[in-house]
mmCIF file with all atom_site columns, C-alpha atoms in Angstrom:
data_model
loop_
_atom_site.group_PDB
_atom_site.id
_atom_site.type_symbol
_atom_site.label_atom_id
_atom_site.label_alt_id
_atom_site.label_comp_id
_atom_site.label_asym_id
_atom_site.label_entity_id
_atom_site.label_seq_id
_atom_site.pdbx_PDB_ins_code
_atom_site.Cartn_x
_atom_site.Cartn_y
_atom_site.Cartn_z
_atom_site.occupancy
_atom_site.B_iso_or_equiv
_atom_site.pdbx_formal_charge
_atom_site.auth_seq_id
_atom_site.auth_comp_id
_atom_site.auth_asym_id
_atom_site.auth_atom_id
_atom_site.pdbx_PDB_model_num
ATOM 1   C CA . MET A 1 1   ? -164.282 108.803 -59.122 1.00 52.00 ? 1   MET A CA 1
ATOM 2   C CA . ASN A 1 2   ? -163.660 108.765 -54.999 1.00 62.00 ? 2   ASN A CA 1
ATOM 3   C CA . ILE A 1 3   ? -160.369 108.907 -53.606 1.00 65.00 ? 3   ILE A CA 1
ATOM 4   C CA . VAL A 1 4   ? -159.396 105.464 -53.306 1.00 64.00 ? 4   VAL A CA 1
ATOM 5   C CA . GLU A 1 5   ? -159.874 104.523 -57.442 1.00 64.00 ? 5   GLU A CA 1
ATOM 6   C CA . LEU A 1 6   ? -157.315 107.819 -57.596 1.00 66.00 ? 6   LEU A CA 1
ATOM 7   C CA . LEU A 1 7   ? -155.021 106.418 -55.975 1.00 69.00 ? 7   LEU A CA 1
ATOM 8   C CA . LEU A 1 8   ? -155.592 102.848 -57.160 1.00 72.00 ? 8   LEU A CA 1
ATOM 9   C CA . LEU A 1 9   ? -155.831 103.810 -60.619 1.00 71.00 ? 9   LEU A CA 1
ATOM 10  C CA . PRO A 1 10  ? -151.947 104.905 -60.636 1.00 72.00 ? 10  PRO A CA 1
ATOM 11  C CA . LEU A 1 11  ? -150.541 102.149 -58.299 1.00 74.00 ? 11  LEU A CA 1
ATOM 12  C CA . LEU A 1 12  ? -152.550 99.468  -61.007 1.00 75.00 ? 12  LEU A CA 1
ATOM 13  C CA . ALA A 1 13  ? -150.946 101.206 -63.773 1.00 71.00 ? 13  ALA A CA 1
ATOM 14  C CA . VAL A 1 14  ? -147.675 101.489 -62.203 1.00 73.00 ? 14  VAL A CA 1
ATOM 15  C CA . ILE A 1 15  ? -148.016 97.282  -61.361 1.00 75.00 ? 15  ILE A CA 1
ATOM 16  C CA . LEU A 1 16  ? -148.625 96.671  -64.717 1.00 72.00 ? 16  LEU A CA 1
ATOM 17  C CA . LEU A 1 17  ? -146.367 98.536  -66.592 1.00 69.00 ? 17  LEU A CA 1
ATOM 18  C CA . THR A 1 18  ? -143.518 96.845  -64.334 1.00 71.00 ? 18  THR A CA 1
ATOM 19  C CA . ILE A 1 19  ? -144.187 93.061  -64.498 1.00 72.00 ? 19  ILE A CA 1
ATOM 20  C CA . PRO A 1 20  ? -141.897 92.162  -67.605 1.00 66.00 ? 20  PRO A CA 1
ATOM 21  C CA . VAL A 1 21  ? -139.295 94.137  -65.706 1.00 67.00 ? 21  VAL A CA 1
ATOM 22  C CA . ILE A 1 22  ? -140.012 91.693  -62.837 1.00 69.00 ? 22  ILE A CA 1
ATOM 23  C CA . ALA A 1 23  ? -140.067 88.458  -64.802 1.00 66.00 ? 23  ALA A CA 1
ATOM 24  C CA . ILE A 1 24  ? -136.853 89.182  -65.997 1.00 65.00 ? 24  ILE A CA 1
ATOM 25  C CA . ILE A 1 25  ? -134.700 90.202  -63.108 1.00 68.00 ? 25  ILE A CA 1
ATOM 26  C CA . ARG A 1 26  ? -136.332 87.164  -61.295 1.00 70.00 ? 26  ARG A CA 1
ATOM 27  C CA . ASN A 1 27  ? -135.809 84.802  -64.038 1.00 67.00 ? 27  ASN A CA 1
ATOM 28  C CA . ARG A 1 28  ? -132.898 86.273  -65.859 1.00 65.00 ? 28  ARG A CA 1
ATOM 29  C CA . LYS A 1 29  ? -133.474 85.799  -68.881 1.00 61.00 ? 29  LYS A CA 1
ATOM 30  C CA . GLY A 1 30  ? -132.205 87.368  -72.200 1.00 64.00 ? 30  GLY A CA 1
ATOM 31  C CA . GLY A 1 31  ? -132.150 87.480  -75.360 1.00 69.00 ? 31  GLY A CA 1
ATOM 32  C CA . LYS A 1 32  ? -136.012 87.762  -76.755 1.00 75.00 ? 32  LYS A CA 1
ATOM 33  C CA . VAL A 1 33  ? -137.525 87.134  -74.390 1.00 72.00 ? 33  VAL A CA 1
ATOM 34  C CA . ALA A 1 34  ? -135.952 89.951  -72.793 1.00 71.00 ? 34  ALA A CA 1
ATOM 35  C CA . LYS A 1 35  ? -136.568 92.169  -75.641 1.00 74.00 ? 35  LYS A CA 1
ATOM 36  C CA . ARG A 1 36  ? -139.913 90.365  -76.507 1.00 77.00 ? 36  ARG A CA 1
ATOM 37  C CA . ALA A 1 37  ? -141.352 91.997  -72.442 1.00 72.00 ? 37  ALA A CA 1
ATOM 38  C CA . PHE A 1 38  ? -139.071 95.161  -72.835 1.00 73.00 ? 38  PHE A CA 1
ATOM 39  C CA . LEU A 1 39  ? -141.214 96.010  -75.576 1.00 77.00 ? 39  LEU A CA 1
ATOM 40  C CA . PHE A 1 40  ? -144.344 95.279  -74.459 1.00 78.00 ? 40  PHE A CA 1
ATOM 41  C CA . ASN A 1 41  ? -143.220 96.975  -71.441 1.00 75.00 ? 41  ASN A CA 1
ATOM 42  C CA . LEU A 1 42  ? -143.065 100.032 -73.294 1.00 77.00 ? 42  LEU A CA 1
ATOM 43  C CA . CYS A 1 43  ? -146.600 99.458  -75.236 1.00 81.00 ? 43  CYS A CA 1
ATOM 44  C CA . GLY A 1 44  ? -148.152 99.240  -72.279 1.00 78.00 ? 44  GLY A CA 1
ATOM 45  C CA . PHE A 1 45  ? -146.445 102.219 -71.219 1.00 77.00 ? 45  PHE A CA 1
ATOM 46  C CA . PHE A 1 46  ? -147.471 104.126 -74.041 1.00 81.00 ? 46  PHE A CA 1
ATOM 47  C CA . ALA A 1 47  ? -151.193 102.821 -73.881 1.00 81.00 ? 47  ALA A CA 1
ATOM 48  C CA . VAL A 1 48  ? -151.203 103.716 -70.599 1.00 76.00 ? 48  VAL A CA 1
ATOM 49  C CA . LEU A 1 49  ? -150.410 107.299 -71.550 1.00 75.00 ? 49  LEU A CA 1
ATOM 50  C CA . ALA A 1 50  ? -152.114 107.907 -74.224 1.00 78.00 ? 50  ALA A CA 1
ATOM 51  C CA . LEU A 1 51  ? -155.279 107.000 -72.277 1.00 77.00 ? 51  LEU A CA 1
ATOM 52  C CA . ALA A 1 52  ? -154.488 109.167 -70.078 1.00 73.00 ? 52  ALA A CA 1
ATOM 53  C CA . ILE A 1 53  ? -154.315 112.194 -72.531 1.00 73.00 ? 53  ILE A CA 1
ATOM 54  C CA . ILE A 1 54  ? -157.681 110.813 -74.399 1.00 76.00 ? 54  ILE A CA 1
ATOM 55  C CA . LEU A 1 55  ? -159.764 110.088 -70.925 1.00 71.00 ? 55  LEU A CA 1
ATOM 56  C CA . PRO A 1 56  ? -158.774 112.942 -68.591 1.00 66.00 ? 56  PRO A CA 1
ATOM 57  C CA . ILE A 1 57  ? -159.825 113.344 -65.138 1.00 65.00 ? 57  ILE A CA 1
ATOM 58  C CA . GLY A 1 58  ? -160.453 116.111 -64.137 1.00 61.00 ? 58  GLY A CA 1
ATOM 59  C CA . GLY A 1 59  ? -161.816 118.656 -61.695 1.00 58.00 ? 59  GLY A CA 1
ATOM 60  C CA . PHE A 1 60  ? -159.693 117.718 -58.737 1.00 60.00 ? 60  PHE A CA 1
ATOM 61  C CA . ILE A 1 61  ? -157.795 121.522 -58.273 1.00 58.00 ? 61  ILE A CA 1
ATOM 62  C CA . SER A 1 62  ? -160.267 123.956 -56.198 1.00 61.00 ? 62  SER A CA 1
ATOM 63  C CA . ALA A 1 63  ? -159.827 128.005 -56.784 1.00 61.00 ? 63  ALA A CA 1
ATOM 64  C CA . ASP A 1 64  ? -158.625 127.713 -53.285 1.00 67.00 ? 64  ASP A CA 1
ATOM 65  C CA . ALA A 1 65  ? -155.685 125.079 -54.304 1.00 66.00 ? 65  ALA A CA 1
ATOM 66  C CA . VAL A 1 66  ? -154.867 127.055 -57.114 1.00 66.00 ? 66  VAL A CA 1
ATOM 67  C CA . GLU A 1 67  ? -154.861 130.812 -54.907 1.00 72.00 ? 67  GLU A CA 1
ATOM 68  C CA . ALA A 1 68  ? -152.180 129.123 -52.945 1.00 71.00 ? 68  ALA A CA 1
ATOM 69  C CA . ALA A 1 69  ? -150.229 127.213 -55.471 1.00 69.00 ? 69  ALA A CA 1
ATOM 70  C CA . GLU A 1 70  ? -149.414 130.269 -57.041 1.00 72.00 ? 70  GLU A CA 1
ATOM 71  C CA . THR A 1 71  ? -148.615 131.761 -53.577 1.00 70.00 ? 71  THR A CA 1
ATOM 72  C CA . ALA A 1 72  ? -145.875 129.155 -52.921 1.00 65.00 ? 72  ALA A CA 1
ATOM 73  C CA . VAL A 1 73  ? -144.299 129.994 -56.415 1.00 66.00 ? 73  VAL A CA 1
ATOM 74  C CA . ASN A 1 74  ? -144.304 134.193 -55.252 1.00 64.00 ? 74  ASN A CA 1
ATOM 75  C CA . SER A 1 75  ? -142.118 132.872 -52.168 1.00 70.00 ? 75  SER A CA 1
ATOM 76  C CA . ASN A 1 76  ? -138.805 132.368 -51.801 1.00 76.00 ? 76  ASN A CA 1
ATOM 77  C CA . ALA A 1 77  ? -139.086 129.590 -49.148 1.00 79.00 ? 77  ALA A CA 1
ATOM 78  C CA . GLY A 1 78  ? -138.945 127.086 -51.955 1.00 80.00 ? 78  GLY A CA 1
ATOM 79  C CA . LEU A 1 79  ? -135.798 127.795 -52.996 1.00 84.00 ? 79  LEU A CA 1
ATOM 80  C CA . GLY A 1 80  ? -134.657 128.106 -49.059 1.00 87.00 ? 80  GLY A CA 1
ATOM 81  C CA . TYR A 1 81  ? -136.315 123.865 -49.060 1.00 89.00 ? 81  TYR A CA 1
ATOM 82  C CA . ILE A 1 82  ? -134.403 123.649 -51.960 1.00 90.00 ? 82  ILE A CA 1
ATOM 83  C CA . ALA A 1 83  ? -130.883 124.427 -50.194 1.00 91.00 ? 83  ALA A CA 1
ATOM 84  C CA . ALA A 1 84  ? -131.583 122.776 -47.178 1.00 93.00 ? 84  ALA A CA 1
ATOM 85  C CA . ALA A 1 85  ? -132.004 119.286 -48.668 1.00 93.00 ? 85  ALA A CA 1
ATOM 86  C CA . LEU A 1 86  ? -128.739 119.982 -51.428 1.00 93.00 ? 86  LEU A CA 1
ATOM 87  C CA . ALA A 1 87  ? -126.852 121.076 -48.049 1.00 92.00 ? 87  ALA A CA 1
ATOM 88  C CA . THR A 1 88  ? -127.967 118.086 -46.590 1.00 93.00 ? 88  THR A CA 1
ATOM 89  C CA . GLY A 1 89  ? -127.403 115.524 -49.046 1.00 92.00 ? 89  GLY A CA 1
ATOM 90  C CA . LEU A 1 90  ? -124.623 116.639 -50.951 1.00 92.00 ? 90  LEU A CA 1
ATOM 91  C CA . GLY A 1 91  ? -123.411 115.947 -46.543 1.00 91.00 ? 91  GLY A CA 1
ATOM 92  C CA . SER A 1 92  ? -124.192 113.398 -45.930 1.00 91.00 ? 92  SER A CA 1
ATOM 93  C CA . ILE A 1 93  ? -122.939 112.278 -49.931 1.00 91.00 ? 93  ILE A CA 1
ATOM 94  C CA . GLY A 1 94  ? -119.340 113.143 -49.094 1.00 89.00 ? 94  GLY A CA 1
ATOM 95  C CA . CYS A 1 95  ? -119.168 112.055 -45.374 1.00 90.00 ? 95  CYS A CA 1
ATOM 96  C CA . GLY A 1 96  ? -120.237 108.570 -46.655 1.00 89.00 ? 96  GLY A CA 1
ATOM 97  C CA . ILE A 1 97  ? -117.176 108.830 -49.458 1.00 89.00 ? 97  ILE A CA 1
ATOM 98  C CA . ALA A 1 98  ? -114.744 110.105 -46.417 1.00 88.00 ? 98  ALA A CA 1
ATOM 99  C CA . VAL A 1 99  ? -115.885 107.675 -43.511 1.00 89.00 ? 99  VAL A CA 1
ATOM 100 C CA . GLY A 1 100 ? -115.429 104.788 -47.129 1.00 89.00 ? 100 GLY A CA 1
ATOM 101 C CA . SER A 1 101 ? -112.570 105.243 -48.045 1.00 87.00 ? 101 SER A CA 1
ATOM 102 C CA . ALA A 1 102 ? -110.688 105.985 -44.225 1.00 88.00 ? 102 ALA A CA 1
ATOM 103 C CA . ALA A 1 103 ? -112.698 102.859 -42.026 1.00 89.00 ? 103 ALA A CA 1
ATOM 104 C CA . PRO A 1 104 ? -110.899 100.949 -44.119 1.00 90.00 ? 104 PRO A CA 1
ATOM 105 C CA . ALA A 1 105 ? -107.827 102.526 -43.577 1.00 89.00 ? 105 ALA A CA 1
ATOM 106 C CA . ALA A 1 106 ? -108.107 102.854 -40.015 1.00 89.00 ? 106 ALA A CA 1
ATOM 107 C CA . ILE A 1 107 ? -108.707 98.929  -39.365 1.00 89.00 ? 107 ILE A CA 1
ATOM 108 C CA . GLY A 1 108 ? -105.771 97.522  -41.183 1.00 90.00 ? 108 GLY A CA 1
ATOM 109 C CA . ALA A 1 109 ? -103.740 100.265 -39.643 1.00 89.00 ? 109 ALA A CA 1
ATOM 110 C CA . VAL A 1 110 ? -105.319 99.365  -36.214 1.00 90.00 ? 110 VAL A CA 1
ATOM 111 C CA . ALA A 1 111 ? -104.672 95.988  -36.633 1.00 90.00 ? 111 ALA A CA 1
ATOM 112 C CA . GLU A 1 112 ? -101.234 96.522  -37.952 1.00 91.00 ? 112 GLU A CA 1
ATOM 113 C CA . GLU A 1 113 ? -100.096 98.569  -34.950 1.00 90.00 ? 113 GLU A CA 1
ATOM 114 C CA . PRO A 1 114 ? -103.248 99.247  -31.752 1.00 87.00 ? 114 PRO A CA 1
ATOM 115 C CA . LYS A 1 115 ? -101.633 102.372 -31.043 1.00 88.00 ? 115 LYS A CA 1
ATOM 116 C CA . SER A 1 116 ? -102.837 103.515 -34.168 1.00 87.00 ? 116 SER A CA 1
ATOM 117 C CA . PHE A 1 117 ? -106.377 103.318 -32.852 1.00 89.00 ? 117 PHE A CA 1
ATOM 118 C CA . SER A 1 118 ? -106.843 107.178 -31.679 1.00 87.00 ? 118 SER A CA 1
ATOM 119 C CA . LYS A 1 119 ? -105.033 108.815 -34.897 1.00 86.00 ? 119 LYS A CA 1
ATOM 120 C CA . SER A 1 120 ? -107.677 106.884 -37.092 1.00 87.00 ? 120 SER A CA 1
ATOM 121 C CA . LEU A 1 121 ? -110.990 107.687 -35.338 1.00 86.00 ? 121 LEU A CA 1
ATOM 122 C CA . ILE A 1 122 ? -109.295 110.997 -35.564 1.00 87.00 ? 122 ILE A CA 1
ATOM 123 C CA . PHE A 1 123 ? -109.296 110.527 -39.083 1.00 84.00 ? 123 PHE A CA 1
ATOM 124 C CA . VAL A 1 124 ? -113.304 108.632 -39.329 1.00 86.00 ? 124 VAL A CA 1
ATOM 125 C CA . ALA A 1 125 ? -114.551 111.508 -37.289 1.00 87.00 ? 125 ALA A CA 1
ATOM 126 C CA . LEU A 1 126 ? -113.313 114.380 -39.591 1.00 87.00 ? 126 LEU A CA 1
ATOM 127 C CA . GLY A 1 127 ? -114.974 112.521 -42.567 1.00 86.00 ? 127 GLY A CA 1
ATOM 128 C CA . GLU A 1 128 ? -117.918 112.024 -39.740 1.00 87.00 ? 128 GLU A CA 1
ATOM 129 C CA . GLY A 1 129 ? -118.196 116.126 -39.334 1.00 87.00 ? 129 GLY A CA 1
ATOM 130 C CA . VAL A 1 130 ? -119.155 116.389 -42.885 1.00 87.00 ? 130 VAL A CA 1
ATOM 131 C CA . ALA A 1 131 ? -122.652 115.248 -42.885 1.00 89.00 ? 131 ALA A CA 1
ATOM 132 C CA . LEU A 1 132 ? -123.261 117.436 -39.525 1.00 91.00 ? 132 LEU A CA 1
ATOM 133 C CA . TYR A 1 133 ? -122.290 120.142 -40.761 1.00 91.00 ? 133 TYR A CA 1
ATOM 134 C CA . GLY A 1 134 ? -124.071 120.323 -43.952 1.00 90.00 ? 134 GLY A CA 1
ATOM 135 C CA . PHE A 1 135 ? -126.903 119.207 -41.011 1.00 91.00 ? 135 PHE A CA 1
ATOM 136 C CA . LEU A 1 136 ? -126.237 122.575 -39.716 1.00 93.00 ? 136 LEU A CA 1
ATOM 137 C CA . ILE A 1 137 ? -125.635 124.468 -42.593 1.00 93.00 ? 137 ILE A CA 1
ATOM 138 C CA . SER A 1 138 ? -129.672 123.674 -43.560 1.00 93.00 ? 138 SER A CA 1
ATOM 139 C CA . PHE A 1 139 ? -130.702 123.590 -39.799 1.00 92.00 ? 139 PHE A CA 1
ATOM 140 C CA . ILE A 1 140 ? -129.723 127.495 -40.281 1.00 93.00 ? 140 ILE A CA 1
ATOM 141 C CA . ILE A 1 141 ? -130.993 127.491 -43.960 1.00 91.00 ? 141 ILE A CA 1
ATOM 142 C CA . LEU A 1 142 ? -134.654 126.272 -42.277 1.00 90.00 ? 142 LEU A CA 1
ATOM 143 C CA . ASN A 1 143 ? -134.279 128.356 -39.328 1.00 91.00 ? 143 ASN A CA 1
ATOM 144 C CA . SER A 1 144 ? -134.538 132.003 -41.649 1.00 87.00 ? 144 SER A CA 1
ATOM 145 C CA . LEU A 1 145 ? -137.122 130.610 -43.339 1.00 80.00 ? 145 LEU A CA 1
#
């Protein structure tokens, strides 16, 4: 099997499994039609899973790849990457929550009293600072790896 078949077979399986769900969403059908499509999708998933177990495709991993994987597992770099991703992701989520609640309040305050623009801008910028701090921490973590 060449690389095209290795990429196209899983993609084809995923497309075939999602067709009933897409049909339900597009047609907005409910009741028996949705239940039948869901059961068909579930049976198709388990059929593909059974075929993957019965007809395994192996021999794609060489000994060099196994040694490289063992070296990567034994190093602490993976935990550092996870920590950097968490710092950036959670900082961005916190920023979105803060700006999502501060910005509408700031717009309302500026609409009522235009002199409060600078105070409102400070509160919105403080919320955005959370994402910058998360990015800065992840940058420091990645530099230390």
